[in-house]
């Protein structure tokens, strides 16, 4: 069965999809909060791919919308979380959510991780920046047999310290979007208000202003998550 639904996302008012692909949005979720299901499913998938367990120490490199959601899901799993971010607005916002955040351009973040883990290093690193600096950082503060999950999309190859992979027997995996079970968990987390995902919404704008929104995101403006109203 193929059906059309109103306001499903993808910056469209209507979208035709196989009915088997649909999830029912709980009555407890507003359409605004339901718009966070898809990015939350990304974060759920990333954390699942990391096999993250309660009590482990996780580093999220990059505190944008996906990085923030990964941190929220990881904390909900019982992990200790450190976020690295360079945007002052996002640093302040993430700290307001109760996270420990360091600016790698200003802080000795590796020393910070080692001090917090008794010299062992982090269990998991989520690379969410998609830039060469993140690829360089991702091996610097991991413990032996630590795990790296590549979440950011790299437009071109980046140098990676493969010696550290050999030396510490590190594990590396990619995490591309999600699976059905990740959507189910994301809906549950949002419906039960288990994570504070709606707090990352900073802006709302009509579809006619989409270009302005994309420019704001690309320029490092004081925004986190922008919602686009397709039928405003």
CSV table of C-alpha atoms in Angstrom, one decimal:
chain,number,residue,atom,x,y,z
A,1,UNK,CA,0.0,0.0,0.0
A,2,UNK,CA,1.2,3.5,-0.9
A,3,UNK,CA,-0.3,6.5,0.9
A,4,UNK,CA,0.3,10.2,1.0
A,5,UNK,CA,0.8,11.9,4.4
A,6,UNK,CA,0.8,15.6,5.3
A,7,UNK,CA,3.9,17.3,6.8
A,8,UNK,CA,6.2,14.3,7.0
A,9,UNK,CA,9.4,16.3,6.7
A,10,UNK,CA,12.0,16.6,3.9
A,11,UNK,CA,10.8,20.2,3.5
A,12,UNK,CA,7.6,19.1,1.8
A,13,UNK,CA,3.9,19.4,2.6
A,14,UNK,CA,3.1,15.9,1.2
A,15,UNK,CA,5.2,12.9,0.5
A,16,UNK,CA,4.2,9.5,-1.0
A,17,UNK,CA,5.8,6.5,0.8
A,18,UNK,CA,5.2,2.8,1.4
A,19,UNK,CA,2.9,2.4,4.3
A,20,UNK,CA,5.2,-0.2,5.8
A,21,UNK,CA,7.8,2.5,6.3
A,22,UNK,CA,5.5,4.6,8.5
A,23,UNK,CA,5.5,5.0,12.3
A,24,UNK,CA,2.6,6.4,14.2
A,25,UNK,CA,3.5,9.6,16.0
A,26,UNK,CA,2.2,9.4,19.6
A,27,UNK,CA,-0.5,11.9,20.6
A,28,UNK,CA,1.9,13.2,23.3
A,29,UNK,CA,4.2,14.6,20.7
A,30,UNK,CA,3.6,17.9,19.0
A,31,UNK,CA,4.4,18.1,15.3
A,32,UNK,CA,7.3,20.4,16.2
A,33,UNK,CA,8.8,17.8,18.6
A,34,UNK,CA,8.0,15.0,16.1
A,35,UNK,CA,10.3,16.8,13.6
A,36,UNK,CA,13.1,15.7,15.9
A,37,UNK,CA,12.4,12.0,15.5
A,38,UNK,CA,14.6,11.6,12.4
A,39,UNK,CA,17.7,13.3,13.8
A,40,UNK,CA,17.2,11.5,17.1
A,41,UNK,CA,17.1,8.2,15.3
A,42,UNK,CA,20.5,9.1,13.8
A,43,UNK,CA,21.9,9.6,17.3
A,44,UNK,CA,20.3,6.4,18.6
A,45,UNK,CA,21.9,4.5,15.7
A,46,UNK,CA,25.3,6.0,16.4
A,47,UNK,CA,25.2,5.1,20.0
A,48,UNK,CA,24.1,1.6,19.2
A,49,UNK,CA,26.9,1.2,16.7
A,50,UNK,CA,29.3,2.2,19.5
A,51,UNK,CA,28.0,-0.5,21.8
A,52,UNK,CA,28.1,2.1,24.5
A,53,UNK,CA,27.5,0.9,28.0
A,54,UNK,CA,26.6,2.5,31.3
A,55,UNK,CA,29.6,3.9,33.2
A,56,UNK,CA,31.7,4.3,30.0
A,57,UNK,CA,33.4,7.6,29.1
A,58,UNK,CA,32.4,9.0,25.7
A,59,UNK,CA,33.7,12.0,23.8
A,60,UNK,CA,31.6,13.7,21.2
A,61,UNK,CA,33.7,15.7,18.7
A,62,UNK,CA,31.5,18.4,17.4
A,63,UNK,CA,28.5,19.9,19.3
A,64,UNK,CA,26.1,20.6,16.5
A,65,UNK,CA,22.6,19.3,16.4
A,66,UNK,CA,23.6,15.6,15.8
A,67,UNK,CA,26.5,15.8,18.2
A,68,UNK,CA,24.1,17.3,20.9
A,69,UNK,CA,21.6,14.5,20.3
A,70,UNK,CA,24.3,11.8,20.5
A,71,UNK,CA,25.4,13.3,23.8
A,72,UNK,CA,21.8,13.3,25.1
A,73,UNK,CA,21.2,9.7,24.0
A,74,UNK,CA,24.6,8.6,25.4
A,75,UNK,CA,23.9,10.2,28.8
A,76,UNK,CA,20.5,8.5,28.9
A,77,UNK,CA,22.4,5.2,28.5
A,78,UNK,CA,24.4,6.0,31.6
A,79,UNK,CA,27.6,7.1,30.0
A,80,UNK,CA,29.8,10.0,31.1
A,81,UNK,CA,30.0,12.5,28.2
A,82,UNK,CA,32.5,15.1,27.2
A,83,UNK,CA,31.8,17.3,24.1
A,84,UNK,CA,34.3,19.3,22.2
A,85,UNK,CA,33.0,22.4,20.4
A,86,UNK,CA,34.5,25.7,19.1
A,87,UNK,CA,31.3,27.7,18.6
A,88,UNK,CA,30.7,29.9,21.7
A,89,UNK,CA,26.9,29.9,21.4
A,90,UNK,CA,26.8,26.1,21.2
A,91,UNK,CA,29.3,25.7,24.0
A,92,UNK,CA,27.0,27.8,26.3
A,93,UNK,CA,23.9,26.0,25.1
A,94,UNK,CA,25.4,22.5,25.7
A,95,UNK,CA,26.6,23.5,29.1
A,96,UNK,CA,23.1,24.7,29.8
A,97,UNK,CA,22.0,21.1,29.1
A,98,UNK,CA,24.4,19.9,31.8
A,99,UNK,CA,27.2,18.7,29.6
A,100,UNK,CA,30.9,19.1,30.2
A,101,UNK,CA,32.2,21.0,27.1
A,102,UNK,CA,35.7,22.0,26.1
A,103,UNK,CA,37.0,24.1,23.3
A,104,UNK,CA,39.9,22.2,21.7
A,105,UNK,CA,41.4,25.4,20.4
A,106,UNK,CA,41.8,26.8,23.9
A,107,UNK,CA,41.8,23.8,26.4
A,108,UNK,CA,44.2,20.9,26.9
A,109,UNK,CA,41.3,18.6,26.3
A,110,UNK,CA,43.4,15.4,26.1
A,111,UNK,CA,44.8,16.1,29.6
A,112,UNK,CA,41.3,16.7,30.7
A,113,UNK,CA,40.1,13.3,29.5
A,114,UNK,CA,43.1,11.5,31.0
A,115,UNK,CA,42.5,13.2,34.4
A,116,UNK,CA,38.8,12.2,34.3
A,117,UNK,CA,39.6,8.6,33.5
A,118,UNK,CA,42.5,8.0,35.8
A,119,UNK,CA,44.9,8.1,32.8
A,120,UNK,CA,43.1,5.3,30.9
A,121,UNK,CA,41.5,7.4,28.2
A,122,UNK,CA,37.9,7.4,26.8
A,123,UNK,CA,36.0,4.3,25.9
A,124,UNK,CA,34.3,5.7,22.8
A,125,UNK,CA,34.8,8.7,20.5
A,126,UNK,CA,32.1,9.9,18.2
A,127,UNK,CA,33.6,11.9,15.3
A,128,UNK,CA,30.8,14.3,14.2
A,129,UNK,CA,32.7,17.2,12.7
A,130,UNK,CA,33.5,15.7,9.3
A,131,UNK,CA,36.7,17.8,9.0
A,132,UNK,CA,40.4,16.9,9.1
A,133,UNK,CA,40.9,18.4,12.6
A,134,UNK,CA,38.3,15.9,14.0
A,135,UNK,CA,39.9,13.0,12.2
A,136,UNK,CA,43.2,14.0,13.8
A,137,UNK,CA,41.7,14.4,17.2
A,138,UNK,CA,39.7,11.1,17.3
A,139,UNK,CA,42.6,8.9,18.2
A,140,UNK,CA,44.3,11.1,20.8
A,141,UNK,CA,42.4,10.4,24.0
A,142,UNK,CA,41.2,6.8,23.6
A,143,UNK,CA,42.0,3.9,25.9
A,144,UNK,CA,43.4,0.6,24.7
A,145,UNK,CA,40.8,-1.2,22.6
A,146,UNK,CA,38.7,2.0,22.5
A,147,UNK,CA,36.1,2.5,19.8
A,148,UNK,CA,35.7,5.2,17.2
A,149,UNK,CA,32.4,5.9,15.5
A,150,UNK,CA,32.5,8.0,12.3
A,151,UNK,CA,29.4,10.1,12.1
A,152,UNK,CA,30.5,13.2,10.3
A,153,UNK,CA,30.5,13.1,6.5
A,154,UNK,CA,34.0,13.8,5.1
A,155,UNK,CA,33.9,15.6,1.7
A,156,UNK,CA,37.5,14.5,1.1
A,157,UNK,CA,40.1,12.1,2.6
A,158,UNK,CA,41.6,13.2,5.9
A,159,UNK,CA,44.9,12.1,7.6
A,160,UNK,CA,44.4,9.5,10.4
A,161,UNK,CA,46.9,8.4,12.9
A,162,UNK,CA,46.9,4.7,12.0
A,163,UNK,CA,49.8,4.0,14.3
A,164,UNK,CA,47.5,4.6,17.3
A,165,UNK,CA,45.1,2.1,15.8
A,166,UNK,CA,47.9,-0.5,15.8
A,167,UNK,CA,49.4,0.6,19.1
A,168,UNK,CA,46.1,0.5,21.1
A,169,UNK,CA,44.2,-2.0,19.1
A,170,UNK,CA,41.5,0.5,18.4
A,171,UNK,CA,38.2,-0.3,16.7
A,172,UNK,CA,36.7,1.9,13.9
A,173,UNK,CA,33.2,1.8,12.5
A,174,UNK,CA,31.1,4.1,10.3
A,175,UNK,CA,27.5,5.0,11.2
A,176,UNK,CA,25.3,6.0,8.3
A,177,UNK,CA,21.8,7.1,9.1
A,178,UNK,CA,19.6,4.5,10.9
A,179,UNK,CA,17.5,1.4,10.9
A,180,UNK,CA,13.9,0.8,11.8
A,181,UNK,CA,14.7,-0.1,15.4
A,182,UNK,CA,16.4,3.2,15.8
A,183,UNK,CA,13.3,5.1,14.8
A,184,UNK,CA,11.2,3.1,17.3
A,185,UNK,CA,13.6,3.9,20.1
A,186,UNK,CA,13.8,7.6,19.1
A,187,UNK,CA,10.0,7.9,19.2
A,188,UNK,CA,10.0,6.3,22.6
A,189,UNK,CA,12.7,8.6,24.0
A,190,UNK,CA,10.9,11.7,22.7
A,191,UNK,CA,7.4,10.6,23.7
A,192,UNK,CA,8.4,9.7,27.3
A,193,UNK,CA,10.5,12.9,27.4
A,194,UNK,CA,13.5,10.8,28.5
A,195,UNK,CA,15.9,13.2,26.7
A,196,UNK,CA,15.8,17.0,26.4
A,197,UNK,CA,15.9,17.0,22.6
A,198,UNK,CA,13.4,19.8,22.1
A,199,UNK,CA,15.8,22.2,23.9
A,200,UNK,CA,18.1,22.2,20.9
A,201,UNK,CA,15.5,23.9,18.8
A,202,UNK,CA,16.6,27.6,18.5
A,203,UNK,CA,14.9,28.9,15.3
A,204,UNK,CA,11.7,28.4,13.3
A,205,UNK,CA,11.2,29.9,9.8
A,206,UNK,CA,9.0,29.5,6.8
A,207,UNK,CA,10.1,27.5,3.7
A,208,UNK,CA,10.6,30.8,1.9
A,209,UNK,CA,13.4,31.6,4.3
A,210,UNK,CA,15.2,28.2,3.8
A,211,UNK,CA,18.2,29.8,2.1
A,212,UNK,CA,18.6,32.2,5.1
A,213,UNK,CA,18.5,29.3,7.5
A,214,UNK,CA,21.1,27.3,5.6
A,215,UNK,CA,23.4,30.3,5.4
A,216,UNK,CA,23.0,30.8,9.2
A,217,UNK,CA,24.0,27.2,9.8
A,218,UNK,CA,27.0,27.4,7.4
A,219,UNK,CA,28.3,30.7,8.8
A,220,UNK,CA,28.4,29.6,12.5
A,221,UNK,CA,25.7,31.9,13.5
A,222,UNK,CA,24.2,31.5,17.0
A,223,UNK,CA,21.8,28.7,16.1
A,224,UNK,CA,21.5,25.0,16.8
A,225,UNK,CA,18.5,23.4,15.3
A,226,UNK,CA,16.3,25.2,12.8
A,227,UNK,CA,12.8,24.0,12.0
A,228,UNK,CA,11.3,24.8,8.6
A,229,UNK,CA,7.5,25.3,8.4
A,230,UNK,CA,6.6,24.0,5.0
A,231,UNK,CA,3.0,25.1,5.1
A,232,UNK,CA,3.3,28.3,7.0
